[in-house]
PDB file of C-alpha atoms in Angstrom:
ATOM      1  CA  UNK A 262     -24.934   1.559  16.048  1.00 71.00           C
ATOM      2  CA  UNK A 263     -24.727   2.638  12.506  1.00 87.00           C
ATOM      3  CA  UNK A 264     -21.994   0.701  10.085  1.00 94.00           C
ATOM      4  CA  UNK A 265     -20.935   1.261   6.698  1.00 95.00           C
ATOM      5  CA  UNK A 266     -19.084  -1.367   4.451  1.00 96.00           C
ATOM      6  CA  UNK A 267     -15.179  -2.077   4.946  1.00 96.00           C
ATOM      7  CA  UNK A 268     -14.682  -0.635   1.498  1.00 96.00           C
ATOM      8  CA  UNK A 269     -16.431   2.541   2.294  1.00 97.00           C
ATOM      9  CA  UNK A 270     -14.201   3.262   4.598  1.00 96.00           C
ATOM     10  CA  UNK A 271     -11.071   2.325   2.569  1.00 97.00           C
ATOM     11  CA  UNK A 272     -12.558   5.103   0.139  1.00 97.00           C
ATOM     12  CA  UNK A 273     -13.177   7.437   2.722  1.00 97.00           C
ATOM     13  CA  UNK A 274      -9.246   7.009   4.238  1.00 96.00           C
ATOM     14  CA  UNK A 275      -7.911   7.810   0.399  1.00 97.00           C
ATOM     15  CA  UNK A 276     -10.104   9.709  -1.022  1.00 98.00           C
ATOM     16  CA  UNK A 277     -10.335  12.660   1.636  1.00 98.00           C
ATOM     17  CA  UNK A 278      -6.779  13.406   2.492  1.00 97.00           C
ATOM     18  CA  UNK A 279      -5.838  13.126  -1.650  1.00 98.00           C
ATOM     19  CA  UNK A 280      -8.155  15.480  -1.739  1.00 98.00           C
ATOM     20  CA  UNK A 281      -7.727  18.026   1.079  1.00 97.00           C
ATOM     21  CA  UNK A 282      -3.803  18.304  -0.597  1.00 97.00           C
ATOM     22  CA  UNK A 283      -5.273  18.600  -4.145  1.00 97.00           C
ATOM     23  CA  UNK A 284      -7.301  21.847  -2.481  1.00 97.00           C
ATOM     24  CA  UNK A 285      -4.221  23.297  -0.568  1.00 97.00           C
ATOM     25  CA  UNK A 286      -2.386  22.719  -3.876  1.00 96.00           C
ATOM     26  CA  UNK A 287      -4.988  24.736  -6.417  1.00 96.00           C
ATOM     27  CA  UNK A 288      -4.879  27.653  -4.025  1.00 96.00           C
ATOM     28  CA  UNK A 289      -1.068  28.061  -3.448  1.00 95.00           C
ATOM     29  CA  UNK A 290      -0.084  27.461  -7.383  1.00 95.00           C
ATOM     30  CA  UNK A 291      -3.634  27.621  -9.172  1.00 94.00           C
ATOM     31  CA  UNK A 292      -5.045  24.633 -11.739  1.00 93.00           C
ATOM     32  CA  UNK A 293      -1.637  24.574 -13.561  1.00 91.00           C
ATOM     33  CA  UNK A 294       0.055  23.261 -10.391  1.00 92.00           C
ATOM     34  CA  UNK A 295      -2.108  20.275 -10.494  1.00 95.00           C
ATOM     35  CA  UNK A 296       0.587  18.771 -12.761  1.00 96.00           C
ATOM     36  CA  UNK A 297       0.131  14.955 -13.514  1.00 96.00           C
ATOM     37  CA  UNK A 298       3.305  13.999 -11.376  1.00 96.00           C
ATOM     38  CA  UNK A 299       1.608  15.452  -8.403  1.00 97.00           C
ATOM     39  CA  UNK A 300      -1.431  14.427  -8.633  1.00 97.00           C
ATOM     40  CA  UNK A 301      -0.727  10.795  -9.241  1.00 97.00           C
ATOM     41  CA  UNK A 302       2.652  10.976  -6.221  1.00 97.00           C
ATOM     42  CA  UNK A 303       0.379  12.444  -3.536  1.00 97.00           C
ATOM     43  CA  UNK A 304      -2.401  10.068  -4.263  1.00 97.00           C
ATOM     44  CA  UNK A 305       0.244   7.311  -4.105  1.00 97.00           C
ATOM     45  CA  UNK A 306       1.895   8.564  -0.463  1.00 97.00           C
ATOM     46  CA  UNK A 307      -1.975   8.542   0.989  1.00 97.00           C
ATOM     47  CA  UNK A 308      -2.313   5.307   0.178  1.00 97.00           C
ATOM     48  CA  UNK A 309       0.639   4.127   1.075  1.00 96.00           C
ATOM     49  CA  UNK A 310       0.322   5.551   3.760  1.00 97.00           C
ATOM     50  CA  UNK A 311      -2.764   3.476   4.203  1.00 97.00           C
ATOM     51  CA  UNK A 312      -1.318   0.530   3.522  1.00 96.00           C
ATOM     52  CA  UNK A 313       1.253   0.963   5.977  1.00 96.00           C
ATOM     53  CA  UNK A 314      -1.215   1.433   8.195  1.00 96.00           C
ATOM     54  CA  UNK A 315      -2.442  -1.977   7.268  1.00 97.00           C
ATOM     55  CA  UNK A 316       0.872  -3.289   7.136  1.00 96.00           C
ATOM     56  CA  UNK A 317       1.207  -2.310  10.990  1.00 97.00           C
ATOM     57  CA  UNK A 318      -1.290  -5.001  11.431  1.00 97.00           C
ATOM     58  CA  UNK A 319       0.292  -7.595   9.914  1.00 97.00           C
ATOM     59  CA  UNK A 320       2.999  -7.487  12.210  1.00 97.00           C
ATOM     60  CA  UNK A 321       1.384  -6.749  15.558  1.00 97.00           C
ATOM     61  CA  UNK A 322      -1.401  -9.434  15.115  1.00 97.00           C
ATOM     62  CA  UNK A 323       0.115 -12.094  13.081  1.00 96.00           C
ATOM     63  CA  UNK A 324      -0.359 -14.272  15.401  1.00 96.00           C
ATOM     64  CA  UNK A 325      -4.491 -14.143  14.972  1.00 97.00           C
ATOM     65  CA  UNK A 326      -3.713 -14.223  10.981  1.00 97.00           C
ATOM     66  CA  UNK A 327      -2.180 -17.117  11.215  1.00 96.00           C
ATOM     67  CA  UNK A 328      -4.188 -19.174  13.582  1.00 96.00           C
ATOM     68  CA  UNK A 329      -7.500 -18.026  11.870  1.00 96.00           C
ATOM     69  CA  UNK A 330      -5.734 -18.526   8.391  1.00 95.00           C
ATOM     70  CA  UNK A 331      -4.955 -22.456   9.474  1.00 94.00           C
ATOM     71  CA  UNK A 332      -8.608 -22.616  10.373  1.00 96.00           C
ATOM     72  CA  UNK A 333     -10.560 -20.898   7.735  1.00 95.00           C
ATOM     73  CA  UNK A 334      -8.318 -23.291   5.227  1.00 93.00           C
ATOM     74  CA  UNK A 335      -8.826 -26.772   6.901  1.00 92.00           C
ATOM     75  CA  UNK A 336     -12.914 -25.929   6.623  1.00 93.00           C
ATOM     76  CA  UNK A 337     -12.619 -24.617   2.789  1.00 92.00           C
ATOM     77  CA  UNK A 338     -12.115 -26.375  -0.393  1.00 91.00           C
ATOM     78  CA  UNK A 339      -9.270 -25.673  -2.778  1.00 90.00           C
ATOM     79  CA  UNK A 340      -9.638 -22.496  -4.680  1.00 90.00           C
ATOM     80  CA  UNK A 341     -12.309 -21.334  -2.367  1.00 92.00           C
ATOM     81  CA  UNK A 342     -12.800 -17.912  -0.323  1.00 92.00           C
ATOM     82  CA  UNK A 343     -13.825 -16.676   3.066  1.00 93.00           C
ATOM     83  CA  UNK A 344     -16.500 -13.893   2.939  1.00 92.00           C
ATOM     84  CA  UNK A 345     -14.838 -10.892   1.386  1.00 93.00           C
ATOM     85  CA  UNK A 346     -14.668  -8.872   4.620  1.00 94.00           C
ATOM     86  CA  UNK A 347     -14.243  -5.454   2.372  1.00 95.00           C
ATOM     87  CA  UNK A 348     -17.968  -6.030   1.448  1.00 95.00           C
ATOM     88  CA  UNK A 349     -19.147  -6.827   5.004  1.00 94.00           C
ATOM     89  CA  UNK A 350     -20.401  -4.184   7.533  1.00 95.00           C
ATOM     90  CA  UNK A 351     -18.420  -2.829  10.113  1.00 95.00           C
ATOM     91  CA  UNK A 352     -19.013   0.174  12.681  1.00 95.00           C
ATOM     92  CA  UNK A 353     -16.914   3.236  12.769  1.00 94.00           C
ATOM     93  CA  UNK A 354     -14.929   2.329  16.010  1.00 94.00           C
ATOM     94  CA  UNK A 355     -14.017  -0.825  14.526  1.00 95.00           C
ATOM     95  CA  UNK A 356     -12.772   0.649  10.894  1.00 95.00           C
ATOM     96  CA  UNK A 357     -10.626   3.341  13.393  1.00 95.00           C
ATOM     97  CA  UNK A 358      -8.617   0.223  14.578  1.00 96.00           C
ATOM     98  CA  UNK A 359      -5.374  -1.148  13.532  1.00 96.00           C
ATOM     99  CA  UNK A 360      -6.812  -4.469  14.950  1.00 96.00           C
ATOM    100  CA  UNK A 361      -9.450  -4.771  11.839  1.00 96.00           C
ATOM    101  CA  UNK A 362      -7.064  -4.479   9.358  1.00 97.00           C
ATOM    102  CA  UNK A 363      -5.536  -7.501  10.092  1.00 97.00           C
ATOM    103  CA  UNK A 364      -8.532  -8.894   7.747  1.00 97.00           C
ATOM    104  CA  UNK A 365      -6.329  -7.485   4.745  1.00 97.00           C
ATOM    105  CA  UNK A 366      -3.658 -10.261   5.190  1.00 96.00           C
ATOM    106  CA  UNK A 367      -5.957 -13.090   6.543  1.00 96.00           C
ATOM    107  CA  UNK A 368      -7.570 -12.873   3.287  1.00 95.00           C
ATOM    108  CA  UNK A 369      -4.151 -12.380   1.206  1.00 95.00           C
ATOM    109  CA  UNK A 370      -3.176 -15.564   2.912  1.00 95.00           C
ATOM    110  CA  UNK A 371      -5.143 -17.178   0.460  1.00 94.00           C
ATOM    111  CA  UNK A 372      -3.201 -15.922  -2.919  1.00 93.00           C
ATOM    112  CA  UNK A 373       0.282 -16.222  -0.721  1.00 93.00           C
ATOM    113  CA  UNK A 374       0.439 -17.939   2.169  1.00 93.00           C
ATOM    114  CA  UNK A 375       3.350 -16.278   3.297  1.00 92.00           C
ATOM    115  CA  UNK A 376       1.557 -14.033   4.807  1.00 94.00           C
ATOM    116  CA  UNK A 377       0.856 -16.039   7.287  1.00 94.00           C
ATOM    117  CA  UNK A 378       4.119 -16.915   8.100  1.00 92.00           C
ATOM    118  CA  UNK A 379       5.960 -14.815  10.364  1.00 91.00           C
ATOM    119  CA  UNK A 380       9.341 -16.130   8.663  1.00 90.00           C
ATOM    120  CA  UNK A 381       8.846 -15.170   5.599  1.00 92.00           C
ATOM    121  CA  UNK A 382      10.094 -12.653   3.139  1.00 91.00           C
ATOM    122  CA  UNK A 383       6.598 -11.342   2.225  1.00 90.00           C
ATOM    123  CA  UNK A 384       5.509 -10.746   6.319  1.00 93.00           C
ATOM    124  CA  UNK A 385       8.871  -9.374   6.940  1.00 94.00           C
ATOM    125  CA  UNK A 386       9.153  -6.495   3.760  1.00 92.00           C
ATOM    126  CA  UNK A 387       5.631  -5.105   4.537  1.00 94.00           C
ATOM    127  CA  UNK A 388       5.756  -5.361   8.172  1.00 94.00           C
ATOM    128  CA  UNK A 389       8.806  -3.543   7.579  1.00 93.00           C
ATOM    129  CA  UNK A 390       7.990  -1.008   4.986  1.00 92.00           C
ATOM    130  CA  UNK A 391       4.994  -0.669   7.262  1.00 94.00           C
ATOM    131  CA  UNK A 392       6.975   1.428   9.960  1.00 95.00           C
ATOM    132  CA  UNK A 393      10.330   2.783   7.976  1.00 95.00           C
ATOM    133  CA  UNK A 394       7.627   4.452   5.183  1.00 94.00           C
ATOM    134  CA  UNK A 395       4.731   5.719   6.767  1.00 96.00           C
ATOM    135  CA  UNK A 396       5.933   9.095   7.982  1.00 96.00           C
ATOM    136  CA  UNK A 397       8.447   9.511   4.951  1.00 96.00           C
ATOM    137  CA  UNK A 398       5.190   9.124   2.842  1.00 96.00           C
ATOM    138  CA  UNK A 399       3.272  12.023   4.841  1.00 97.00           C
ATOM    139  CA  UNK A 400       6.201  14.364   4.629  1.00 97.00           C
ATOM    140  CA  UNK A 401       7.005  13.775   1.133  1.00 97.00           C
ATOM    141  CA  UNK A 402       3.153  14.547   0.429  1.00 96.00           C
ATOM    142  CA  UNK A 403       2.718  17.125   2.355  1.00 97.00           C
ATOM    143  CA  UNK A 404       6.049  18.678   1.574  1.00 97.00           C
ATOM    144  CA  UNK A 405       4.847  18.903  -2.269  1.00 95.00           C
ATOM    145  CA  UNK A 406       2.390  21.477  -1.485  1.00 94.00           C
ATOM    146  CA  UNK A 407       3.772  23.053   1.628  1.00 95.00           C
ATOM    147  CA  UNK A 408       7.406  24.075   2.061  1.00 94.00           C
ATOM    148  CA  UNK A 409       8.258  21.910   5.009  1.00 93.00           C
ATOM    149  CA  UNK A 410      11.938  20.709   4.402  1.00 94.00           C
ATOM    150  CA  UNK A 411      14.471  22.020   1.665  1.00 96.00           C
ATOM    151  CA  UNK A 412      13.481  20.915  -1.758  1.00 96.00           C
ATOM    152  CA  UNK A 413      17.113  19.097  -2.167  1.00 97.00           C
ATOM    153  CA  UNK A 414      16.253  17.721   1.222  1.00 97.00           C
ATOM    154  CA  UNK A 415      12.734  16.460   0.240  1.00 97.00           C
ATOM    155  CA  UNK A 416      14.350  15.208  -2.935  1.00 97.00           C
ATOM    156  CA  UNK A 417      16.951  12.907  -0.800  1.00 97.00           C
ATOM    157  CA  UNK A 418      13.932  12.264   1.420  1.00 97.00           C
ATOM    158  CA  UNK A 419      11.687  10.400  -1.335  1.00 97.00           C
ATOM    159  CA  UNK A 420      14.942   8.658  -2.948  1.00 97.00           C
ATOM    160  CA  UNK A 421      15.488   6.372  -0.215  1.00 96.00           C
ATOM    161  CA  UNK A 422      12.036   6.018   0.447  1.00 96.00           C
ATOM    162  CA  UNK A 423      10.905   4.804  -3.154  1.00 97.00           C
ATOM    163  CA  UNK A 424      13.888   3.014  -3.937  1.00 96.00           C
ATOM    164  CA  UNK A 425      13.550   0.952  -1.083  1.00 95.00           C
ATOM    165  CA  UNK A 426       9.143   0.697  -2.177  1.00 95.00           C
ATOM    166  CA  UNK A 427      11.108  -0.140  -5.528  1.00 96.00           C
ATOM    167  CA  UNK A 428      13.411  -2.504  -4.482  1.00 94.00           C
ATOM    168  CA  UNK A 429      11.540  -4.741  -2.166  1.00 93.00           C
ATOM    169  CA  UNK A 430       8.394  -5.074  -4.662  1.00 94.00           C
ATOM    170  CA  UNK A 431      10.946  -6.507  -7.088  1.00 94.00           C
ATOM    171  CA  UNK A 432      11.993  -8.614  -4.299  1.00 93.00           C
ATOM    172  CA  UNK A 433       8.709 -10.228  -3.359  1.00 93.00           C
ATOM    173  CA  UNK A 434       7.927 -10.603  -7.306  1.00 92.00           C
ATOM    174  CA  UNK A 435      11.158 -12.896  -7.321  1.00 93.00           C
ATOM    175  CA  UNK A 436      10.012 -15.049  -4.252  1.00 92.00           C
ATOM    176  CA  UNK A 437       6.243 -14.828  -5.223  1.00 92.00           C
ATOM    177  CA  UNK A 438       6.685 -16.556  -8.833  1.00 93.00           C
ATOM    178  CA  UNK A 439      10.022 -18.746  -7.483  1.00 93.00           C
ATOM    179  CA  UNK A 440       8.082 -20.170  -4.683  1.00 92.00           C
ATOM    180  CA  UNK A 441       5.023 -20.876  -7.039  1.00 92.00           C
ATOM    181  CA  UNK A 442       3.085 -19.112  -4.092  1.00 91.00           C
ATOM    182  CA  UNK A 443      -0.102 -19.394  -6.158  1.00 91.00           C
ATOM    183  CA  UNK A 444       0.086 -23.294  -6.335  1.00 91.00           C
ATOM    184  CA  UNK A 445      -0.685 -23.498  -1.609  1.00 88.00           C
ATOM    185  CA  UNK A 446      -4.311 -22.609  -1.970  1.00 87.00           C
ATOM    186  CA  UNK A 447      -4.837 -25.174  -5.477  1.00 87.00           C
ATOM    187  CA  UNK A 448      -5.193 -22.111  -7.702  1.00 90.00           C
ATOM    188  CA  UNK A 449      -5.801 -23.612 -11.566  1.00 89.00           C
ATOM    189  CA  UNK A 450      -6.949 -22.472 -14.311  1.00 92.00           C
ATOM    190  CA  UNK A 451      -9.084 -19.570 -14.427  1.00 91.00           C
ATOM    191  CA  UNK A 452      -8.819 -19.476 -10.736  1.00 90.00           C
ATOM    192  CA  UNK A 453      -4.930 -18.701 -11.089  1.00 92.00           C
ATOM    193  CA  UNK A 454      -5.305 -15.893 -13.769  1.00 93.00           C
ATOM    194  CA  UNK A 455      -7.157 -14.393 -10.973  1.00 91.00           C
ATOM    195  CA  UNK A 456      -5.073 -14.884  -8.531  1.00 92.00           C
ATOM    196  CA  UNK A 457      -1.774 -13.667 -10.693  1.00 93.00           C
ATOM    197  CA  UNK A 458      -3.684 -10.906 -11.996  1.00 93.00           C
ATOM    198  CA  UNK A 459      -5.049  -9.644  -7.993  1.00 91.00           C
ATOM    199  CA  UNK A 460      -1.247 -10.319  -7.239  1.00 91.00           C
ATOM    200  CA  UNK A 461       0.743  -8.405 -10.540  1.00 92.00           C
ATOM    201  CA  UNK A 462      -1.682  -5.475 -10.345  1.00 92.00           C
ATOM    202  CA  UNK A 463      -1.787  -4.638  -6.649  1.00 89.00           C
ATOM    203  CA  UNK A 464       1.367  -4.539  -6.369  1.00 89.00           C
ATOM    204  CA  UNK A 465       2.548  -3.234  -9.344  1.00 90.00           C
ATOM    205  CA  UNK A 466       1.141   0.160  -7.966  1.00 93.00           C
ATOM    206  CA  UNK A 467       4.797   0.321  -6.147  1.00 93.00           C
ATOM    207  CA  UNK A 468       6.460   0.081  -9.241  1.00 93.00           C
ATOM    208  CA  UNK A 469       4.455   2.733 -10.876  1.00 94.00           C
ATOM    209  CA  UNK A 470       4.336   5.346  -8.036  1.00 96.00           C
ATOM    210  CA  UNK A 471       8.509   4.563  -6.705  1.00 97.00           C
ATOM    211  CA  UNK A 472       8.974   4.462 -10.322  1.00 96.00           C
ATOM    212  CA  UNK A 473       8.007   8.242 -10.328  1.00 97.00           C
ATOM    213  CA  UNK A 474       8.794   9.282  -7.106  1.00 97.00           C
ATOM    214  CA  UNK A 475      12.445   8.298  -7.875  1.00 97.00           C
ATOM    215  CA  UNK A 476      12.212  10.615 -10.772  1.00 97.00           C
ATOM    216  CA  UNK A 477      11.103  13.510  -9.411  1.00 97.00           C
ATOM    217  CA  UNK A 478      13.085  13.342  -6.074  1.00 97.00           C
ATOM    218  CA  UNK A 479      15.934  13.302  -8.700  1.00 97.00           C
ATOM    219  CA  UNK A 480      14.968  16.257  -9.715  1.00 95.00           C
ATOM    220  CA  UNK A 481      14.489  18.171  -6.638  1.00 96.00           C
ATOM    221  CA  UNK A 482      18.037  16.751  -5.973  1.00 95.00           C
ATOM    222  CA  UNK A 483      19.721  18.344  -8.706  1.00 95.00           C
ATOM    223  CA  UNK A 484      17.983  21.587  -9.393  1.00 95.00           C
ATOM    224  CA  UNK A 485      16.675  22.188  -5.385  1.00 94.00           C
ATOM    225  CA  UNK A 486      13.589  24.851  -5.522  1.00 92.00           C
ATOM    226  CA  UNK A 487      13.741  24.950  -9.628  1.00 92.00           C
ATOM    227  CA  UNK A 488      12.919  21.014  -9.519  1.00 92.00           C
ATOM    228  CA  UNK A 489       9.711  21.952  -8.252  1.00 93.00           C
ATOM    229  CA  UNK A 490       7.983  22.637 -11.256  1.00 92.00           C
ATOM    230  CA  UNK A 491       7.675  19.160 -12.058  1.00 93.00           C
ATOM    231  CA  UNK A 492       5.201  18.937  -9.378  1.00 94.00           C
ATOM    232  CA  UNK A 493       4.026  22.514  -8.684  1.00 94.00           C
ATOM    233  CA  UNK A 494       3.629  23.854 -12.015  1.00 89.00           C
ATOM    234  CA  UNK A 495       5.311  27.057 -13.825  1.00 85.00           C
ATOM    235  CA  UNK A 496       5.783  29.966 -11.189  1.00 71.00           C
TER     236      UNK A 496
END
């Protein structure tokens, strides 16, 4: 049976459907319509829609993060890692199931081990931005290249969406640095950098790409089919 790295196949999920839109989009409204707000949103709804994906796996198997999370932490020393599983071999079947993403948040456990509590605030935003975002992400994607809704309807479409992405990052920022989160696994020193650093830059992604989306869904808002130059170009 022939396998290919985790991490391949995150590539593979992003990198082919950012660029299948980036084609349709060049042939409907040419290299000018690859306008930086589009080509930065769309790659932001794939993987969000990726993550959501992911996200669906933190809530339906939470109970196997946890229990292998309580394990894998008893046997390891402060500060220490399970094998990265994004760098570990895995067959095509397996990468196809919702089941083997659970490995995202088993690891994550380790920089916030809220994850692995199904009371928490960080289990309960991303289980539930896992199922409220994932089809608003694919139609707001989609419907920058193809006219699938209304312009003014896409607009109100992608400002709940990313002010909600918005909102809740800002929300588990506040509980991540309150609670100290980086303090349950014995992160010190250079150790903690890391972990802050993993933590801040992962996940300031949804302030960057709400950040824009909120602007541009403004836009279609208030000017309808003329807002759509910001992210199709001149016509």
């Amino acid at each position: 049976v022939r396998t290919m790295l985790a991490c391949i196949y995150t590539a593979l999920f992003v990198v082919v459907p950012t660029l299948s839109l980036w084609y349709a989009h060049h042939n409907l409204y040419g290299l000018s319509g690859l306008t930086w707000p589009y080509v930065f949103l769309s790659l932001f709804c794939v993987v969000n829609t990726m993550i959501a994906v992911w996200e669906m796996a933190l809530y339906l198997y939470q109970p196997w993060i946890s229990s292998n999370f309580r394990a894998l932490k008893a046997k390891l020393e402060p500060q220490k890692l399970p094998p990265i599983f994004m760098f570990q071999h895995v067959t095509l079947t397996e990468a196809l199931t919702v089941k083997y993403w659970a490995n995202v948040w088993l690891l994550y456990s380790f920089f916030d081990a809220s994850y692995s509590e199904e009371k928490s605030y960080g289990f309960w935003i991303d289980s539930g931005n896992a199922f409220s975002t994932v089809l608003p992400s694919i139609a707001f994607a989609v419907g920058l290249t193809f006219d699938v809704m209304d312009p003014k309807h896409l607009g109100l479409l992608g400002l709940i969406q990313f002010y909600q992405e918005f909102y809740g990052t800002i929300l588990y920022f506040s509980s991540f640095f309150h609670n100290r989160r980086w303090t349950e696994h014995g992160w010190t020193g250079a150790g903690k950098a890391r972990t802050l650093a993993l933590v801040v830059v992962s996940n300031g992604v949804w302030f960057a790409g709400p950040g824009l989306g909120m602007w541009v869904s403004y836009h279609l808002m208030m000017s309808g089919a003329a807002g759509m130059h910001t992210v199709r170009g001149p016509q």
